[in-house]
Short mmCIF file of N, CA and C in Angstrom, two decimals:
data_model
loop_
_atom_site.label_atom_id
_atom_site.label_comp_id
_atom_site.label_asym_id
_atom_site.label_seq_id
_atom_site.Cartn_x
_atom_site.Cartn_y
_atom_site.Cartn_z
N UNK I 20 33.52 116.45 31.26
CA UNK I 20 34.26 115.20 31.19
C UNK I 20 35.75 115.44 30.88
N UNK I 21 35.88 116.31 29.69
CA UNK I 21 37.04 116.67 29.62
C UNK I 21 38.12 117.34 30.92
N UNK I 22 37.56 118.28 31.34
CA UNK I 22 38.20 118.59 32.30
C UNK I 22 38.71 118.04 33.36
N UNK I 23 37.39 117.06 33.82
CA UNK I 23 38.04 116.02 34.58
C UNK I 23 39.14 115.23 34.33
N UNK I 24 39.35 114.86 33.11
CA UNK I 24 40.44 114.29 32.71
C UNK I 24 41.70 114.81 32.86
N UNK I 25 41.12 116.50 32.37
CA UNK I 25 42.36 116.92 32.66
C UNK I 25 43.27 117.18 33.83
N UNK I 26 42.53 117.41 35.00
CA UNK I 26 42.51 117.51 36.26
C UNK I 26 43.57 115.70 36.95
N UNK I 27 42.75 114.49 36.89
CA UNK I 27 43.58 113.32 36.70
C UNK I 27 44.87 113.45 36.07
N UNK I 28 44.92 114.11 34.80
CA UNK I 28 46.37 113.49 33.89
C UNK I 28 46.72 114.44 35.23
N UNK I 29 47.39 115.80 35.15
CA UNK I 29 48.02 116.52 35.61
C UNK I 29 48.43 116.19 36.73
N UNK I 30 47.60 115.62 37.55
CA UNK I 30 47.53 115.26 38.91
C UNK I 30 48.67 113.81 39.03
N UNK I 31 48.33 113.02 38.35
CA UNK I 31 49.01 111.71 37.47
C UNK I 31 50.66 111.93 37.65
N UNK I 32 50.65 112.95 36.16
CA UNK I 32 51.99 113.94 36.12
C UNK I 32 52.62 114.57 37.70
N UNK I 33 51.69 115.30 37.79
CA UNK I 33 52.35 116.06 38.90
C UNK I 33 53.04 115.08 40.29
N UNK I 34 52.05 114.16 40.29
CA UNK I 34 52.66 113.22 41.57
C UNK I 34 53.97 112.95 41.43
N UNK I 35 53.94 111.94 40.46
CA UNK I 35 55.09 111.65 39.83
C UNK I 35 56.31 112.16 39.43
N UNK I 36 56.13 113.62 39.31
CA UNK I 36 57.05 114.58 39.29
C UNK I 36 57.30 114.89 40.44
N UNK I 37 56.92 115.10 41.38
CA UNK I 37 57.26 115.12 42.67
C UNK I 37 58.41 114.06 43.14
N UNK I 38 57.67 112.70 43.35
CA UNK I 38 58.40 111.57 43.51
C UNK I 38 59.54 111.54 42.91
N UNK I 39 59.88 112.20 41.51
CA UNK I 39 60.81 111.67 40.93
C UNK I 39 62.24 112.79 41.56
N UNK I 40 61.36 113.84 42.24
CA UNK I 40 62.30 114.63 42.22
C UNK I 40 62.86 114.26 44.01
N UNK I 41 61.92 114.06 44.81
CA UNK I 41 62.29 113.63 46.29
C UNK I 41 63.46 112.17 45.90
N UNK I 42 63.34 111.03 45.22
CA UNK I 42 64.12 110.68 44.54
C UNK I 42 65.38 111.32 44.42
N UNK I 43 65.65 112.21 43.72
CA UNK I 43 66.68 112.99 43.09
C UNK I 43 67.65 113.85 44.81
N UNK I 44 66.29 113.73 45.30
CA UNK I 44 66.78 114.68 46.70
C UNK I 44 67.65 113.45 47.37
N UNK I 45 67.08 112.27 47.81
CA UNK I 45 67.61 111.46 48.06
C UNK I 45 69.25 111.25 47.86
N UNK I 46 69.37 110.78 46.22
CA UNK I 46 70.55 110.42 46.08
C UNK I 46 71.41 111.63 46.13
N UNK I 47 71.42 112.90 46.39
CA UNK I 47 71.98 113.68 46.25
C UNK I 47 72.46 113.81 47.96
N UNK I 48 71.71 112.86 48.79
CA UNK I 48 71.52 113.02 50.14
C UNK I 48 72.88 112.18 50.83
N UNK I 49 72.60 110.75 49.87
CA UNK I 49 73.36 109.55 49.96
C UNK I 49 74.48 110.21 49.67
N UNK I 50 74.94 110.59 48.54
CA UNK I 50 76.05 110.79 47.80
C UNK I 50 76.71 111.89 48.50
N UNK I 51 76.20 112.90 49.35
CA UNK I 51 77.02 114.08 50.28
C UNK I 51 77.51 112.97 51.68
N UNK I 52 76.65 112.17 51.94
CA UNK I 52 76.89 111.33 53.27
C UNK I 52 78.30 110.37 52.68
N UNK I 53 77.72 110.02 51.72
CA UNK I 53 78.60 108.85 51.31
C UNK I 53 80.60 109.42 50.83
N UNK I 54 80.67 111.11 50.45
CA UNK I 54 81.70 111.36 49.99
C UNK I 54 82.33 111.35 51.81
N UNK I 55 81.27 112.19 52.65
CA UNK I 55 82.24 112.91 54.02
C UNK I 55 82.16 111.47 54.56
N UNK I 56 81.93 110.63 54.16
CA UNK I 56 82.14 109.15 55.01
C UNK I 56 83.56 108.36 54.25
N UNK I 57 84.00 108.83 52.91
CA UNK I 57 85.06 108.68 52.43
C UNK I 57 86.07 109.53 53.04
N UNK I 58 85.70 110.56 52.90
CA UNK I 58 86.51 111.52 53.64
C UNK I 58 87.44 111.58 55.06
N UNK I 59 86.57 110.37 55.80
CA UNK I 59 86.11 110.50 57.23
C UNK I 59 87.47 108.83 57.60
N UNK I 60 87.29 108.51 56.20
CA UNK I 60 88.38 107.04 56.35
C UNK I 60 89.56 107.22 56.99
N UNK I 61 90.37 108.40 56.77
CA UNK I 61 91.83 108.38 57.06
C UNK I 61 91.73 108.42 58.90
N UNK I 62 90.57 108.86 59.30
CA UNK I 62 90.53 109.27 60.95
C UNK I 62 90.29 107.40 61.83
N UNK I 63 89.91 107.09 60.85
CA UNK I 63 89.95 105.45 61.32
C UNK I 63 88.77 105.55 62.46
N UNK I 64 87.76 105.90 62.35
CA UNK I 64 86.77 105.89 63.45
C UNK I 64 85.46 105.40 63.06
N UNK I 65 85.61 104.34 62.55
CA UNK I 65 84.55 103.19 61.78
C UNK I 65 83.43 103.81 60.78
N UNK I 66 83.73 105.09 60.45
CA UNK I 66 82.94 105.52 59.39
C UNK I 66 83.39 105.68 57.88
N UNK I 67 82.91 105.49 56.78
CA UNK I 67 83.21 105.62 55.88
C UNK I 67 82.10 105.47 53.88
N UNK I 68 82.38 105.27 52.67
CA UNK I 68 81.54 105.31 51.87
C UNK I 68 80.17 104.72 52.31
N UNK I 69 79.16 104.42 51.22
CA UNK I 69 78.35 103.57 51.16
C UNK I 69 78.29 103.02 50.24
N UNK I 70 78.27 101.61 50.99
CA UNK I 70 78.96 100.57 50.34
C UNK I 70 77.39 100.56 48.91
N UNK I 71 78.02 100.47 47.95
CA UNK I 71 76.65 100.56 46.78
C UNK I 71 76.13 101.83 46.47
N UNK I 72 76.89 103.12 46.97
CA UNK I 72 76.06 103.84 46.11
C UNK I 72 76.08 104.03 45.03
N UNK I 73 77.12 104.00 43.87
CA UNK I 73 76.98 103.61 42.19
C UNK I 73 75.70 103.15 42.05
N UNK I 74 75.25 101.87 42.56
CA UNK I 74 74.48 101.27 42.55
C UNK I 74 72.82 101.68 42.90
N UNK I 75 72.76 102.45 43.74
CA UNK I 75 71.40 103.10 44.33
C UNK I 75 71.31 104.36 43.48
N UNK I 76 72.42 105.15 42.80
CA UNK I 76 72.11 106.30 42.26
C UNK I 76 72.03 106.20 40.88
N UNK I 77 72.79 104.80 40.01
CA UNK I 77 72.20 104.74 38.84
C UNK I 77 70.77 103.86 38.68
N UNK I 78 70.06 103.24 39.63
CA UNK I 78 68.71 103.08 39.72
C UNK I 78 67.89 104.73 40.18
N UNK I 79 68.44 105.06 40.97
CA UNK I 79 67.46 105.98 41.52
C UNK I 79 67.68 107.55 40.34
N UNK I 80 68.53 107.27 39.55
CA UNK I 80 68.23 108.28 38.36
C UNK I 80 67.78 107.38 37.52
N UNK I 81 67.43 106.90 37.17
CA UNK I 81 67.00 105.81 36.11
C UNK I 81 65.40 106.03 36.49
N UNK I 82 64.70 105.38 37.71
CA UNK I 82 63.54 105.92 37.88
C UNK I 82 63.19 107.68 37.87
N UNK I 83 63.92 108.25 38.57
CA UNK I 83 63.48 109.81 38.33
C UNK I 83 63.22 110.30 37.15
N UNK I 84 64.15 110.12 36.51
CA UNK I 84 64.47 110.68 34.60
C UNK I 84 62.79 110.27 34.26
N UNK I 85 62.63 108.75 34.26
CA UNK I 85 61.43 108.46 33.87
C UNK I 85 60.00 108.86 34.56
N UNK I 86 60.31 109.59 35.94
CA UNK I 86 59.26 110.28 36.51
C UNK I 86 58.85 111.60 36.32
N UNK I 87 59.92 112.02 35.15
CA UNK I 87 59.74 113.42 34.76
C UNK I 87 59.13 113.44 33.56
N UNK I 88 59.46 112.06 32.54
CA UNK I 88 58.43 112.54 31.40
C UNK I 88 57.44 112.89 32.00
N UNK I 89 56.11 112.40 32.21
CA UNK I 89 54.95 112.46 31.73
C UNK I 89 54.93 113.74 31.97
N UNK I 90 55.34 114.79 33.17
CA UNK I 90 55.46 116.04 33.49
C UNK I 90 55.30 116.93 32.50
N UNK I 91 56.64 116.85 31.50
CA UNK I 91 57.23 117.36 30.39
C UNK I 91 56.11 117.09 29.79
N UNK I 92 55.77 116.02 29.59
CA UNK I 92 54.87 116.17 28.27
C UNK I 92 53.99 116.65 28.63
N UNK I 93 52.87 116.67 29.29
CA UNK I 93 51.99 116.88 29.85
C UNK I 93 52.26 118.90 29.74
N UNK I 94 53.67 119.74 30.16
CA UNK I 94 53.49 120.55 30.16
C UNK I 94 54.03 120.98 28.64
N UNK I 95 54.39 120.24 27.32
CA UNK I 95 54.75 120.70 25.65
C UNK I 95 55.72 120.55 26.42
N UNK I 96 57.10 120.56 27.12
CA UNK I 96 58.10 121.17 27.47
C UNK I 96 58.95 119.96 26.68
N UNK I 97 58.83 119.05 25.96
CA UNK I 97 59.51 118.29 25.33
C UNK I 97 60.91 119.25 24.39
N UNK I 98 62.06 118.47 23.71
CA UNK I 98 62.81 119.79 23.26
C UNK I 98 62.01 119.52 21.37
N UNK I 99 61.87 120.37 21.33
CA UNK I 99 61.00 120.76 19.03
C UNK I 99 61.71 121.71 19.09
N UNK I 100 62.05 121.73 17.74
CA UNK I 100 62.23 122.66 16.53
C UNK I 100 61.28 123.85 15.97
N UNK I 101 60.51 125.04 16.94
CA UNK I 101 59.85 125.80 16.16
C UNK I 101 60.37 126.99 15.44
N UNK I 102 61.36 126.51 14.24
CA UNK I 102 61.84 127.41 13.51
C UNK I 102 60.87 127.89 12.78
N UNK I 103 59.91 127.32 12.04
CA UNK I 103 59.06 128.07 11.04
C UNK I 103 57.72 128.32 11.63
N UNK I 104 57.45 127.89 13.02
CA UNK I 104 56.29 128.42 13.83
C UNK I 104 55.63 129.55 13.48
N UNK I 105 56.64 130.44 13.58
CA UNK I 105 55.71 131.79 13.21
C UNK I 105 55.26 132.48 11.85
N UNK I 106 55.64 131.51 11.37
CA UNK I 106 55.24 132.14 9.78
C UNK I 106 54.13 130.86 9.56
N UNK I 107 53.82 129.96 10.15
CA UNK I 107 52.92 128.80 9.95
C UNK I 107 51.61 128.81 10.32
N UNK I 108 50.37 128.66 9.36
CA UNK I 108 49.46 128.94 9.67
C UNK I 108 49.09 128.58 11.19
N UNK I 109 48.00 128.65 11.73
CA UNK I 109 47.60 128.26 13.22
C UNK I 109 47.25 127.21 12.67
N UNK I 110 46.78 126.48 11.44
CA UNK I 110 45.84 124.91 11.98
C UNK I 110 47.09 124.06 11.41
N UNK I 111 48.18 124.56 10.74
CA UNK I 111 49.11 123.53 10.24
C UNK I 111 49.80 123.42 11.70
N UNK I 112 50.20 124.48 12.23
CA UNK I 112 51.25 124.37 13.20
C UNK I 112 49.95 123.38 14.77
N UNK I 113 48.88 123.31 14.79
CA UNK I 113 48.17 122.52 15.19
C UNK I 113 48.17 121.17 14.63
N UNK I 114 48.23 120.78 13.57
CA UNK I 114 48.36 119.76 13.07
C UNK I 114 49.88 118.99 13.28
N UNK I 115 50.91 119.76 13.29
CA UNK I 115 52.60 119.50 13.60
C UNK I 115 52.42 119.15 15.22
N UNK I 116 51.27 119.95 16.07
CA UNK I 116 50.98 119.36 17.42
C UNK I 116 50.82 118.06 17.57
N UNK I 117 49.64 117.72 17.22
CA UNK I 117 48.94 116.17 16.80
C UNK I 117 50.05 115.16 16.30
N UNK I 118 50.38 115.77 15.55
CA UNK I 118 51.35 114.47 14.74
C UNK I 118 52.37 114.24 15.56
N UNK I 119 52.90 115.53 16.50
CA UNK I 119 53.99 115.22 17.42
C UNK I 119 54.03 114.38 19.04
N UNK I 120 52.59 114.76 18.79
CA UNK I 120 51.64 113.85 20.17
C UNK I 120 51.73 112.75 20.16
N UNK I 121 50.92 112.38 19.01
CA UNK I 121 50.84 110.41 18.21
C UNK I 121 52.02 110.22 18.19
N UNK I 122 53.42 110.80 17.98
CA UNK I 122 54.45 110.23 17.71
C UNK I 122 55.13 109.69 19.45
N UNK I 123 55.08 111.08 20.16
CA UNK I 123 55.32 110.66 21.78
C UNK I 123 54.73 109.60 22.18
N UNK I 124 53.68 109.34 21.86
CA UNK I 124 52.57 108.41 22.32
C UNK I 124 53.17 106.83 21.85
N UNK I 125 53.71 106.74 20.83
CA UNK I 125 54.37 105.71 20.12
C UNK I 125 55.72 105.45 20.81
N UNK I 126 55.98 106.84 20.99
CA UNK I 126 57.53 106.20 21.77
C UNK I 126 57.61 105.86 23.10
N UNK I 127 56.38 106.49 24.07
CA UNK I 127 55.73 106.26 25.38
C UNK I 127 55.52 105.31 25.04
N UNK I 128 54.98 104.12 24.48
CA UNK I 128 53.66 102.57 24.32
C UNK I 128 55.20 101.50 24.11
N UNK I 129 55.87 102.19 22.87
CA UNK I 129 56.92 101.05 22.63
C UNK I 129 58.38 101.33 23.72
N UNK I 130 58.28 102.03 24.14
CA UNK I 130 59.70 102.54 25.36
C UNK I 130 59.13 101.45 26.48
N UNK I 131 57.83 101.22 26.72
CA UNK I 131 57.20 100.97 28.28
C UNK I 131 57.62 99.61 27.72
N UNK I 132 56.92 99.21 26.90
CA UNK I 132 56.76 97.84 26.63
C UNK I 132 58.30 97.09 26.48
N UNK I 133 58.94 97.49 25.82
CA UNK I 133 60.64 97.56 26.04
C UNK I 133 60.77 96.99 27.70
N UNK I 134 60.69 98.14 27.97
CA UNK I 134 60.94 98.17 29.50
C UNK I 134 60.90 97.38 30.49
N UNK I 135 59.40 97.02 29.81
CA UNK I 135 58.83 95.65 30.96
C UNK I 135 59.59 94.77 30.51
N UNK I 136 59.57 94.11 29.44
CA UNK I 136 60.62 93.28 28.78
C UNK I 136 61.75 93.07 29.51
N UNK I 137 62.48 93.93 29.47
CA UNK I 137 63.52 93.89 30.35
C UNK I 137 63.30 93.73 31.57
N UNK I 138 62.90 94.09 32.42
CA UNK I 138 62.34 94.30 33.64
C UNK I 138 61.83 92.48 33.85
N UNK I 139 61.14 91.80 33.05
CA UNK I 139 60.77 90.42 33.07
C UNK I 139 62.42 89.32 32.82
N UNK I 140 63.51 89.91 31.87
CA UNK I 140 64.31 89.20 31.81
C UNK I 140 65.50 89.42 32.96
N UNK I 141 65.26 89.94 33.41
CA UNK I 141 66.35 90.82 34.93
C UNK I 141 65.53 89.56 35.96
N UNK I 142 64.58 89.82 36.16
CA UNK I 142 63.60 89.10 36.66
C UNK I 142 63.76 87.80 37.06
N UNK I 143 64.27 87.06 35.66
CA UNK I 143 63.78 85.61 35.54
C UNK I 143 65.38 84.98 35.58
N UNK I 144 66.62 85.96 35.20
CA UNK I 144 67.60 85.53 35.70
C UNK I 144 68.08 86.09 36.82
N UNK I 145 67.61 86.56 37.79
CA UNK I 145 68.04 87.03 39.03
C UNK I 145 68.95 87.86 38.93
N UNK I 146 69.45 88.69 37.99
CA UNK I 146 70.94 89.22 37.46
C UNK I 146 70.89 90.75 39.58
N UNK I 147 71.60 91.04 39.57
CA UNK I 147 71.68 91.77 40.78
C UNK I 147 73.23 92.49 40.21
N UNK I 148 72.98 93.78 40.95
CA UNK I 148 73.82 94.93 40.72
C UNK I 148 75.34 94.34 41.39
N UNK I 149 76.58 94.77 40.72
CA UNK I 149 77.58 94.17 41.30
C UNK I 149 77.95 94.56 42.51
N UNK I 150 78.29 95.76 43.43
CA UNK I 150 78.57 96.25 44.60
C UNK I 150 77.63 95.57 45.41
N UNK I 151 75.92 96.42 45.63
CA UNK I 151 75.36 96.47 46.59
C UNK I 151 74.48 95.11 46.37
N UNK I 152 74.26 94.46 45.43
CA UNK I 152 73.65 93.32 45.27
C UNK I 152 71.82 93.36 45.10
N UNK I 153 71.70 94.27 44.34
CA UNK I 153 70.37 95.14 44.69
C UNK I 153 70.02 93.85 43.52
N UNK I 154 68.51 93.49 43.56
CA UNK I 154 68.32 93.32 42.16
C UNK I 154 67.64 93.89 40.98
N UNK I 155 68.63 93.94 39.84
CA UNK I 155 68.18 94.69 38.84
C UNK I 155 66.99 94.66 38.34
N UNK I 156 65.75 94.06 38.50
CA UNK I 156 64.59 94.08 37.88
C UNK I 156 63.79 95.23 38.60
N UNK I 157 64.47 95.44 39.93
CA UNK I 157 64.12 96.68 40.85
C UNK I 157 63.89 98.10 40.34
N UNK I 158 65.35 97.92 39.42
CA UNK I 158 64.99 99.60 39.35
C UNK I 158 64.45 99.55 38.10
N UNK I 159 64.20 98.74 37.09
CA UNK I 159 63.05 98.58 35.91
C UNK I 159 61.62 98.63 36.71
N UNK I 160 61.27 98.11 37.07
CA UNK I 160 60.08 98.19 38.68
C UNK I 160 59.83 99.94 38.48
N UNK I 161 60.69 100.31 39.09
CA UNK I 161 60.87 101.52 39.24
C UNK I 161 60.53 102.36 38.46
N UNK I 162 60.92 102.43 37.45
CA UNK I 162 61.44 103.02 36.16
C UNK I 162 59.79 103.02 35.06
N UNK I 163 59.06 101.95 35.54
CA UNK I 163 58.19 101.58 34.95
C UNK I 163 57.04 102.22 35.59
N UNK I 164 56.79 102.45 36.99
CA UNK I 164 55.61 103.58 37.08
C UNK I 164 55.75 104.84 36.40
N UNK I 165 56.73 105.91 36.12
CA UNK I 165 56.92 106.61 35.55
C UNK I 165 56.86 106.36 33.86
N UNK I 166 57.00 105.20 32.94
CA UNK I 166 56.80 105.08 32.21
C UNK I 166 55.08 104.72 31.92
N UNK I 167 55.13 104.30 32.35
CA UNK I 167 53.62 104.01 32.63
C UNK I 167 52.38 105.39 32.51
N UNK I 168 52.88 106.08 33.62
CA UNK I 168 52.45 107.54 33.61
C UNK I 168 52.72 108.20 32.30
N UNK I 169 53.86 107.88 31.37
CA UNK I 169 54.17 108.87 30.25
C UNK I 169 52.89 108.50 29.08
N UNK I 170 52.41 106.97 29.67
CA UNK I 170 51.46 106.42 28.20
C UNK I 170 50.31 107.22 28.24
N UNK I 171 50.11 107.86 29.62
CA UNK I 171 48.73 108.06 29.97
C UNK I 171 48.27 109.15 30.02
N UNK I 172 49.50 110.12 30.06
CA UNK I 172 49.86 111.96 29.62
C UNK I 172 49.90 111.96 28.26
N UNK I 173 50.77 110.99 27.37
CA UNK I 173 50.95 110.96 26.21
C UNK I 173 49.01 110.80 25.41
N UNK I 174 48.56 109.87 25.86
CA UNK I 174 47.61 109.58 25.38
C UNK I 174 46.62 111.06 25.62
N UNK I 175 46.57 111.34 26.86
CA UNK I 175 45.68 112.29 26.72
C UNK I 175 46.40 113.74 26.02
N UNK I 176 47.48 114.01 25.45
CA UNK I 176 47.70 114.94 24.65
C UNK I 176 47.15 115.13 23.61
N UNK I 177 47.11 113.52 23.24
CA UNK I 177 46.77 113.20 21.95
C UNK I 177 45.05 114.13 21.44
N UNK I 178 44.48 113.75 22.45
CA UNK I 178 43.63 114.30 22.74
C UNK I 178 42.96 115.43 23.08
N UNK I 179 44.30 115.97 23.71
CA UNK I 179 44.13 117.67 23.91
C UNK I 179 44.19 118.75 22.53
N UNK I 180 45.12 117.84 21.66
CA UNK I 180 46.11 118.38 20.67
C UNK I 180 44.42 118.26 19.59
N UNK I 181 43.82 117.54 19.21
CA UNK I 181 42.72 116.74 18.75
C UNK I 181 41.89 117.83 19.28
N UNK I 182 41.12 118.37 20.51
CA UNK I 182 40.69 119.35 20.41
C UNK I 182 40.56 120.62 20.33
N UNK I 183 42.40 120.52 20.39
CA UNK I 183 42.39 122.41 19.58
C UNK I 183 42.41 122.23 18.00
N UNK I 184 42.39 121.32 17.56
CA UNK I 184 42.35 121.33 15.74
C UNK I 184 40.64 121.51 15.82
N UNK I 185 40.28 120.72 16.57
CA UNK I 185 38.62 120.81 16.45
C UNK I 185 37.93 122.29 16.89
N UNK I 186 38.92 122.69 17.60
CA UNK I 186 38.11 124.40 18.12
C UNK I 186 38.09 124.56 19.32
N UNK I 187 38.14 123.70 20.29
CA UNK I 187 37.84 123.56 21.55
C UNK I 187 39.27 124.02 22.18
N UNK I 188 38.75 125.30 23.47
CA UNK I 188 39.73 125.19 24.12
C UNK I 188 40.35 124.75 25.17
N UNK I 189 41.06 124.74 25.95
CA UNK I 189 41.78 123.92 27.00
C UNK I 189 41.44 124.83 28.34
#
């Protein structure tokens, strides 16, 4: 059972990490098109920026960033402090696991929930990005499958972390 789980989170993670990074490919795609189309202005031959990309690349990093937690967590790669790691017994420095899990897990549950929040008040006043006119509840939309994914990596750490105190290995 366990394994299966583990197999899902990762899979969960991993998608998502993907996405977040084709994402990343994207605006990096826009933003080379969009400079030689600035570039391209002085020749006067109807090409030039895109119109909104400010706009598409601070949504489309906004979702990525958040498509990389669950990744991170999922692989420890979060940034800790193991200064006294090695002088720390194995079940304390297991226990500093756990407690650091439950704590991600807390900031995954109350970050999402935030999120949606926002994402509902963008929503309900129609607010839209100033250039491209995108609307802002979009890239909370966005932003929120990847958060979403972090509750669900987070949670099962919790769990992973829970059975190496218990003995069990991974």
């Amino acid at each position: 059972m366990y394994r299966r789980l583990q197999i899902i989170v990762e899979l969960i993670a991993r998608l998502l990490a993907i996405g977040g990074g084709a994402v990343l490919l994207c605006i990096v795609v826009l933003t080379c098109v969009s400079i030689i189309g600035r570039a391209l202005v002085p020749l006067d031959i109807g090409l030039g920026p895109i119109r909104g990309i400010y706009d598409l690349t601070e949504i489309g990093m906004a979702a990525a960033i958040f498509a990389f937690l669950p990744w991170a967590q999922f692989n420890e790669a979060h940034a800790r402090v193991d200064l006294f790691q090695p002088v720390m017994p194995k079940t304390m420095d297991r226990f500093l696991d756990l407690l650091f899990n439950v704590a991600m897990l807390v900031v995954a549950a109350v970050g999402t929930w935030r999120l949606y929040l926002g994402m509902q008040d963008k929503l309900s006043f129609g607010e839209t990005t100033l250039i491209a006119q995108i609307p802002v509840w979009q890239g909370y939309a966005a932003s929120l499958a990847g958060a979403v994914g972090f509750i669900i990596v987070a949670a099962f750490c919790v769990v992973r972390s829970g059975r190496r105190i218990a003995g069990f290995s991974d």
